[in-house]
PDB file of C-alpha atoms in Angstrom:
ATOM      1  CA  MET A 278    -118.046 -43.576 105.282  1.00 70.00           C
ATOM      2  CA  LEU A 279    -114.778 -41.657 104.823  1.00 71.00           C
ATOM      3  CA  LYS A 280    -113.450 -44.496 102.675  1.00 70.00           C
ATOM      4  CA  HIS A 281    -116.406 -44.164 100.264  1.00 68.00           C
ATOM      5  CA  PHE A 282    -115.982 -40.401 100.066  1.00 65.00           C
ATOM      6  CA  PHE A 283    -112.273 -40.799  99.265  1.00 61.00           C
ATOM      7  CA  LEU A 284    -113.028 -43.353  96.519  1.00 67.00           C
ATOM      8  CA  LEU A 285    -115.671 -41.051  95.046  1.00 68.00           C
ATOM      9  CA  LEU A 286    -113.211 -38.157  95.088  1.00 66.00           C
ATOM     10  CA  VAL A 287    -110.479 -40.202  93.363  1.00 63.00           C
ATOM     11  CA  ALA A 288    -112.926 -41.520  90.744  1.00 66.00           C
ATOM     12  CA  THR A 289    -114.201 -38.013  89.971  1.00 72.00           C
ATOM     13  CA  PHE A 290    -110.665 -36.647  89.667  1.00 68.00           C
ATOM     14  CA  SER A 291    -109.611 -39.553  87.412  1.00 67.00           C
ATOM     15  CA  MET A 292    -112.601 -39.050  85.109  1.00 73.00           C
ATOM     16  CA  GLY A 293    -111.803 -35.343  84.868  1.00 67.00           C
ATOM     17  CA  VAL A 294    -108.187 -35.997  83.930  1.00 64.00           C
ATOM     18  CA  MET A 295    -109.127 -38.635  81.353  1.00 64.00           C
ATOM     19  CA  SER A 296    -111.768 -36.359  79.850  1.00 62.00           C
ATOM     20  CA  GLY A 297    -109.254 -33.515  79.601  1.00 61.00           C
ATOM     21  CA  VAL A 298    -106.671 -35.738  77.911  1.00 54.00           C
ATOM     22  CA  PHE A 299    -109.284 -37.033  75.477  1.00 57.00           C
ATOM     23  CA  VAL A 300    -110.446 -33.513  74.555  1.00 56.00           C
ATOM     24  CA  TYR A 301    -106.863 -32.303  74.150  1.00 58.00           C
ATOM     25  CA  PHE A 302    -105.835 -35.085  71.785  1.00 55.00           C
ATOM     26  CA  THR A 303    -109.012 -34.999  69.725  1.00 57.00           C
ATOM     27  CA  THR A 304    -108.857 -31.230  69.153  1.00 56.00           C
ATOM     28  CA  GLN A 305    -105.134 -30.880  68.348  1.00 53.00           C
ATOM     29  CA  ASP A 306    -103.978 -31.013  64.737  1.00 51.00           C
ATOM     30  CA  SER A 307    -100.939 -33.265  64.862  1.00 47.00           C
ATOM     31  CA  THR A 308    -100.249 -33.278  61.129  1.00 48.00           C
ATOM     32  CA  PRO A 309     -97.087 -31.265  60.500  1.00 46.00           C
ATOM     33  CA  SER A 310     -96.794 -28.913  57.564  1.00 49.00           C
ATOM     34  CA  ILE A 311     -95.271 -30.456  54.484  1.00 50.00           C
ATOM     35  CA  LEU A 312     -92.664 -28.388  52.698  1.00 52.00           C
ATOM     36  CA  ASN A 313     -91.842 -29.525  49.190  1.00 47.00           C
ATOM     37  CA  PHE A 314     -88.409 -28.310  48.113  1.00 46.00           C
ATOM     38  CA  GLY A 315     -88.764 -29.715  44.621  1.00 46.00           C
ATOM     39  CA  GLY A 316     -88.074 -33.167  43.319  1.00 45.00           C
ATOM     40  CA  ASN A 317     -88.007 -35.805  46.037  1.00 46.00           C
ATOM     41  CA  ASN A 318     -86.964 -33.332  48.741  1.00 50.00           C
ATOM     42  CA  VAL A 319     -90.112 -33.310  50.858  1.00 49.00           C
ATOM     43  CA  ALA A 320     -89.657 -32.399  54.510  1.00 54.00           C
ATOM     44  CA  ARG A 321     -92.291 -32.857  57.177  1.00 69.00           C
ATOM     45  CA  GLY A 322     -92.534 -30.111  59.743  1.00 87.00           C
ATOM     46  CA  PHE A 323     -90.446 -27.149  60.660  1.00 93.00           C
ATOM     47  CA  GLU A 324     -89.699 -24.963  63.643  1.00 95.00           C
ATOM     48  CA  ILE A 325     -87.932 -21.667  64.082  1.00 97.00           C
ATOM     49  CA  ILE A 326     -86.203 -20.500  67.238  1.00 97.00           C
ATOM     50  CA  ALA A 327     -84.966 -16.909  67.250  1.00 97.00           C
ATOM     51  CA  ASP A 328     -83.004 -15.017  69.907  1.00 96.00           C
ATOM     52  CA  SER A 329     -81.943 -11.396  70.166  1.00 95.00           C
ATOM     53  CA  TYR A 330     -78.804 -10.522  72.090  1.00 93.00           C
ATOM     54  CA  GLY A 331     -76.438  -7.645  72.761  1.00 90.00           C
ATOM     55  CA  GLY A 332     -77.712  -4.199  73.745  1.00 88.00           C
ATOM     56  CA  CYS A 333     -81.193  -5.499  74.524  1.00 87.00           C
ATOM     57  CA  LEU A 334     -80.016  -6.850  77.876  1.00 83.00           C
ATOM     58  CA  LYS A 335     -80.958  -3.607  79.649  1.00 82.00           C
ATOM     59  CA  LEU A 336     -84.599  -3.732  78.508  1.00 83.00           C
ATOM     60  CA  GLY A 337     -84.911  -7.501  78.134  1.00 90.00           C
ATOM     61  CA  CYS A 338     -83.877  -9.573  75.152  1.00 92.00           C
ATOM     62  CA  ILE A 339     -86.627 -11.309  73.209  1.00 95.00           C
ATOM     63  CA  SER A 340     -86.695 -14.926  72.066  1.00 96.00           C
ATOM     64  CA  TYR A 341     -89.440 -16.693  70.185  1.00 96.00           C
ATOM     65  CA  HIS A 342     -90.374 -20.093  68.847  1.00 96.00           C
ATOM     66  CA  ILE A 343     -92.603 -20.677  65.824  1.00 97.00           C
ATOM     67  CA  ALA A 344     -94.052 -24.168  65.331  1.00 95.00           C
ATOM     68  CA  ASP A 345     -95.189 -25.682  62.043  1.00 93.00           C
ATOM     69  CA  ASP A 346     -98.831 -25.200  63.008  1.00 93.00           C
ATOM     70  CA  GLY A 347     -98.456 -21.406  63.127  1.00 94.00           C
ATOM     71  CA  THR A 348     -98.363 -21.068  66.899  1.00 95.00           C
ATOM     72  CA  TYR A 349     -95.648 -19.071  68.581  1.00 96.00           C
ATOM     73  CA  THR A 350     -94.251 -18.532  72.054  1.00 95.00           C
ATOM     74  CA  VAL A 351     -92.382 -15.329  72.874  1.00 96.00           C
ATOM     75  CA  ILE A 352     -90.266 -14.610  75.957  1.00 95.00           C
ATOM     76  CA  ARG A 353     -88.656 -11.354  77.081  1.00 94.00           C
ATOM     77  CA  SER A 354     -85.931 -12.253  79.555  1.00 92.00           C
ATOM     78  CA  HIS A 355     -85.065  -9.807  82.305  1.00 85.00           C
ATOM     79  CA  ARG A 356     -81.922 -10.082  84.355  1.00 81.00           C
ATOM     80  CA  GLY A 357     -82.744 -10.458  88.016  1.00 81.00           C
ATOM     81  CA  SER A 358     -86.524 -10.427  87.622  1.00 85.00           C
ATOM     82  CA  THR A 359     -89.361 -12.497  86.209  1.00 89.00           C
ATOM     83  CA  ASP A 360     -89.434 -13.128  82.470  1.00 90.00           C
ATOM     84  CA  GLU A 361     -92.446 -12.105  80.407  1.00 93.00           C
ATOM     85  CA  ARG A 362     -94.084 -14.813  78.319  1.00 93.00           C
ATOM     86  CA  GLY A 363     -96.752 -14.720  75.625  1.00 94.00           C
ATOM     87  CA  GLU A 364     -98.308 -17.119  73.160  1.00 94.00           C
ATOM     88  CA  GLY A 365    -100.392 -16.762  70.054  1.00 94.00           C
ATOM     89  CA  THR A 366    -100.972 -17.814  66.482  1.00 95.00           C
ATOM     90  CA  ILE A 367     -99.616 -16.144  63.353  1.00 95.00           C
ATOM     91  CA  SER A 368    -102.390 -14.991  61.020  1.00 94.00           C
ATOM     92  CA  ALA A 369    -103.176 -17.370  58.153  1.00 94.00           C
ATOM     93  CA  THR A 370    -101.909 -14.858  55.573  1.00 95.00           C
ATOM     94  CA  ASP A 371     -98.609 -14.262  57.383  1.00 95.00           C
ATOM     95  CA  PHE A 372     -98.154 -17.982  58.003  1.00 95.00           C
ATOM     96  CA  ALA A 373     -98.703 -18.787  54.317  1.00 94.00           C
ATOM     97  CA  LYS A 374     -96.108 -16.131  53.440  1.00 95.00           C
ATOM     98  CA  LEU A 375     -93.612 -17.606  55.918  1.00 96.00           C
ATOM     99  CA  LYS A 376     -94.062 -21.126  54.509  1.00 94.00           C
ATOM    100  CA  SER A 377     -93.714 -19.811  50.950  1.00 94.00           C
ATOM    101  CA  ILE A 378     -90.450 -18.056  51.787  1.00 95.00           C
ATOM    102  CA  LEU A 379     -89.133 -21.136  53.620  1.00 93.00           C
ATOM    103  CA  LYS A 380     -89.835 -23.279  50.538  1.00 91.00           C
ATOM    104  CA  LYS A 381     -87.769 -21.100  48.221  1.00 92.00           C
ATOM    105  CA  GLU A 382     -84.914 -20.153  50.591  1.00 92.00           C
ATOM    106  CA  ASP A 383     -81.427 -21.347  49.614  1.00 92.00           C
ATOM    107  CA  PHE A 384     -80.159 -22.193  53.105  1.00 92.00           C
ATOM    108  CA  SER A 385     -76.747 -23.387  51.925  1.00 89.00           C
ATOM    109  CA  ALA A 386     -76.053 -20.029  50.249  1.00 91.00           C
ATOM    110  CA  VAL A 387     -76.966 -18.175  53.437  1.00 92.00           C
ATOM    111  CA  THR A 388     -74.876 -20.570  55.550  1.00 89.00           C
ATOM    112  CA  ASN A 389     -71.827 -19.952  53.357  1.00 90.00           C
ATOM    113  CA  SER A 390     -72.229 -16.161  53.301  1.00 89.00           C
ATOM    114  CA  THR A 391     -70.257 -13.903  55.600  1.00 87.00           C
ATOM    115  CA  SER A 392     -71.255 -10.620  57.144  1.00 79.00           C
ATOM    116  CA  ALA A 393     -69.047  -7.758  55.995  1.00 68.00           C
ATOM    117  CA  GLU A 394     -70.402  -5.462  58.684  1.00 74.00           C
ATOM    118  CA  THR A 395     -69.149  -5.042  62.215  1.00 80.00           C
ATOM    119  CA  CYS A 396     -71.306  -6.930  64.690  1.00 87.00           C
ATOM    120  CA  THR A 397     -73.874  -4.520  66.135  1.00 81.00           C
ATOM    121  CA  ALA A 398     -73.853  -6.402  69.447  1.00 83.00           C
ATOM    122  CA  ASP A 399     -70.217  -5.336  69.937  1.00 81.00           C
ATOM    123  CA  SER A 400     -71.267  -1.678  70.136  1.00 83.00           C
ATOM    124  CA  ASP A 401     -74.360  -2.086  72.343  1.00 83.00           C
ATOM    125  CA  GLY A 402     -76.615  -2.825  69.368  1.00 89.00           C
ATOM    126  CA  ILE A 403     -78.899  -5.808  68.908  1.00 92.00           C
ATOM    127  CA  ALA A 404     -77.940  -8.921  66.948  1.00 92.00           C
ATOM    128  CA  TYR A 405     -79.974 -12.016  66.129  1.00 94.00           C
ATOM    129  CA  GLN A 406     -79.420 -15.741  65.990  1.00 96.00           C
ATOM    130  CA  TYR A 407     -81.756 -18.313  64.493  1.00 96.00           C
ATOM    131  CA  GLU A 408     -82.169 -22.063  64.565  1.00 97.00           C
ATOM    132  CA  ILE A 409     -84.373 -23.329  61.758  1.00 96.00           C
ATOM    133  CA  ARG A 410     -85.299 -26.997  61.591  1.00 95.00           C
ATOM    134  CA  ILE A 411     -86.857 -28.303  58.417  1.00 91.00           C
ATOM    135  CA  GLY A 412     -87.646 -31.993  58.618  1.00 89.00           C
ATOM    136  CA  GLU A 413     -84.595 -33.527  60.263  1.00 89.00           C
ATOM    137  CA  THR A 414     -82.171 -30.832  59.066  1.00 91.00           C
ATOM    138  CA  MET A 415     -81.093 -28.055  61.446  1.00 94.00           C
ATOM    139  CA  TYR A 416     -79.689 -24.741  60.216  1.00 95.00           C
ATOM    140  CA  ARG A 417     -78.052 -22.143  62.480  1.00 95.00           C
ATOM    141  CA  PHE A 418     -77.628 -18.510  61.494  1.00 95.00           C
ATOM    142  CA  ASN A 419     -76.236 -15.448  63.236  1.00 94.00           C
ATOM    143  CA  SER A 420     -76.535 -11.867  62.014  1.00 92.00           C
ATOM    144  CA  CYS A 421     -72.940 -11.241  63.138  1.00 91.00           C
ATOM    145  CA  LYS A 422     -71.556 -14.168  61.148  1.00 92.00           C
ATOM    146  CA  GLN A 423     -73.707 -14.617  58.034  1.00 92.00           C
ATOM    147  CA  ASN A 424     -75.025 -11.958  55.685  1.00 91.00           C
ATOM    148  CA  LEU A 425     -78.700 -11.912  56.670  1.00 92.00           C
ATOM    149  CA  ALA A 426     -79.345  -8.292  55.701  1.00 87.00           C
ATOM    150  CA  ARG A 427     -81.812  -7.810  52.839  1.00 87.00           C
ATOM    151  CA  ASN A 428     -82.689 -11.519  52.856  1.00 94.00           C
ATOM    152  CA  GLU A 429     -86.474 -11.876  52.629  1.00 96.00           C
ATOM    153  CA  LEU A 430     -86.709 -14.685  55.215  1.00 96.00           C
ATOM    154  CA  PHE A 431     -84.530 -13.021  57.825  1.00 96.00           C
ATOM    155  CA  THR A 432     -86.139  -9.621  57.279  1.00 95.00           C
ATOM    156  CA  LEU A 433     -89.488 -11.278  58.054  1.00 96.00           C
ATOM    157  CA  LEU A 434     -88.085 -13.143  61.076  1.00 96.00           C
ATOM    158  CA  GLU A 435     -86.438  -9.974  62.425  1.00 95.00           C
ATOM    159  CA  GLY A 436     -89.766  -8.156  62.127  1.00 95.00           C
ATOM    160  CA  TYR A 437     -91.416 -10.809  64.307  1.00 95.00           C
ATOM    161  CA  PHE A 438     -89.315  -9.625  67.278  1.00 94.00           C
ATOM    162  CA  GLY A 439     -91.268  -6.368  67.296  1.00 92.00           C
ATOM    163  CA  THR A 440     -94.623  -7.923  66.385  1.00 92.00           C
ATOM    164  CA  PHE A 441     -94.444 -10.589  69.092  1.00 93.00           C
ATOM    165  CA  ALA A 442     -93.047  -8.134  71.684  1.00 89.00           C
ATOM    166  CA  GLN A 443     -96.274  -6.150  71.392  1.00 89.00           C
ATOM    167  CA  LYS A 444     -98.138  -9.242  72.620  1.00 83.00           C
ATOM    168  CA  LEU A 445     -96.268  -9.246  75.940  1.00 82.00           C
TER     169      LEU A 445
END
């Protein structure tokens, strides 16, 4: 009798897992965004990883990840205690704006720029670093190394630190 009960329990659990996997894969949009950079330069998918560092350590520095489907994950890391974590989706309007800016951004010009200012993180201020992947190409930027001030993309990305922090 116990053997039959165990088999029934295993079969029920297995059906539940398979049903969950089926629902997950049938409801997820797996088609990445397509960014056309003109000509034959079409890249599939993008992701943005952003980190704050420097003077934010006392209150908790914020990091976030934006995927090419408009979802984001935000983490506020605290030294010696549990990190805060939140997830959400960027509004359709804001996501369209982000994709539009990404399409027209001259990443090589930003990469080759240098910041003339003193790094704010050196004087207990907050600085930012970004990893932006478009297709198979990875770009790395740092507000203490490159001139990101008054750049439309990085102004938008810097603003997300505050917007996403409110979701924690």
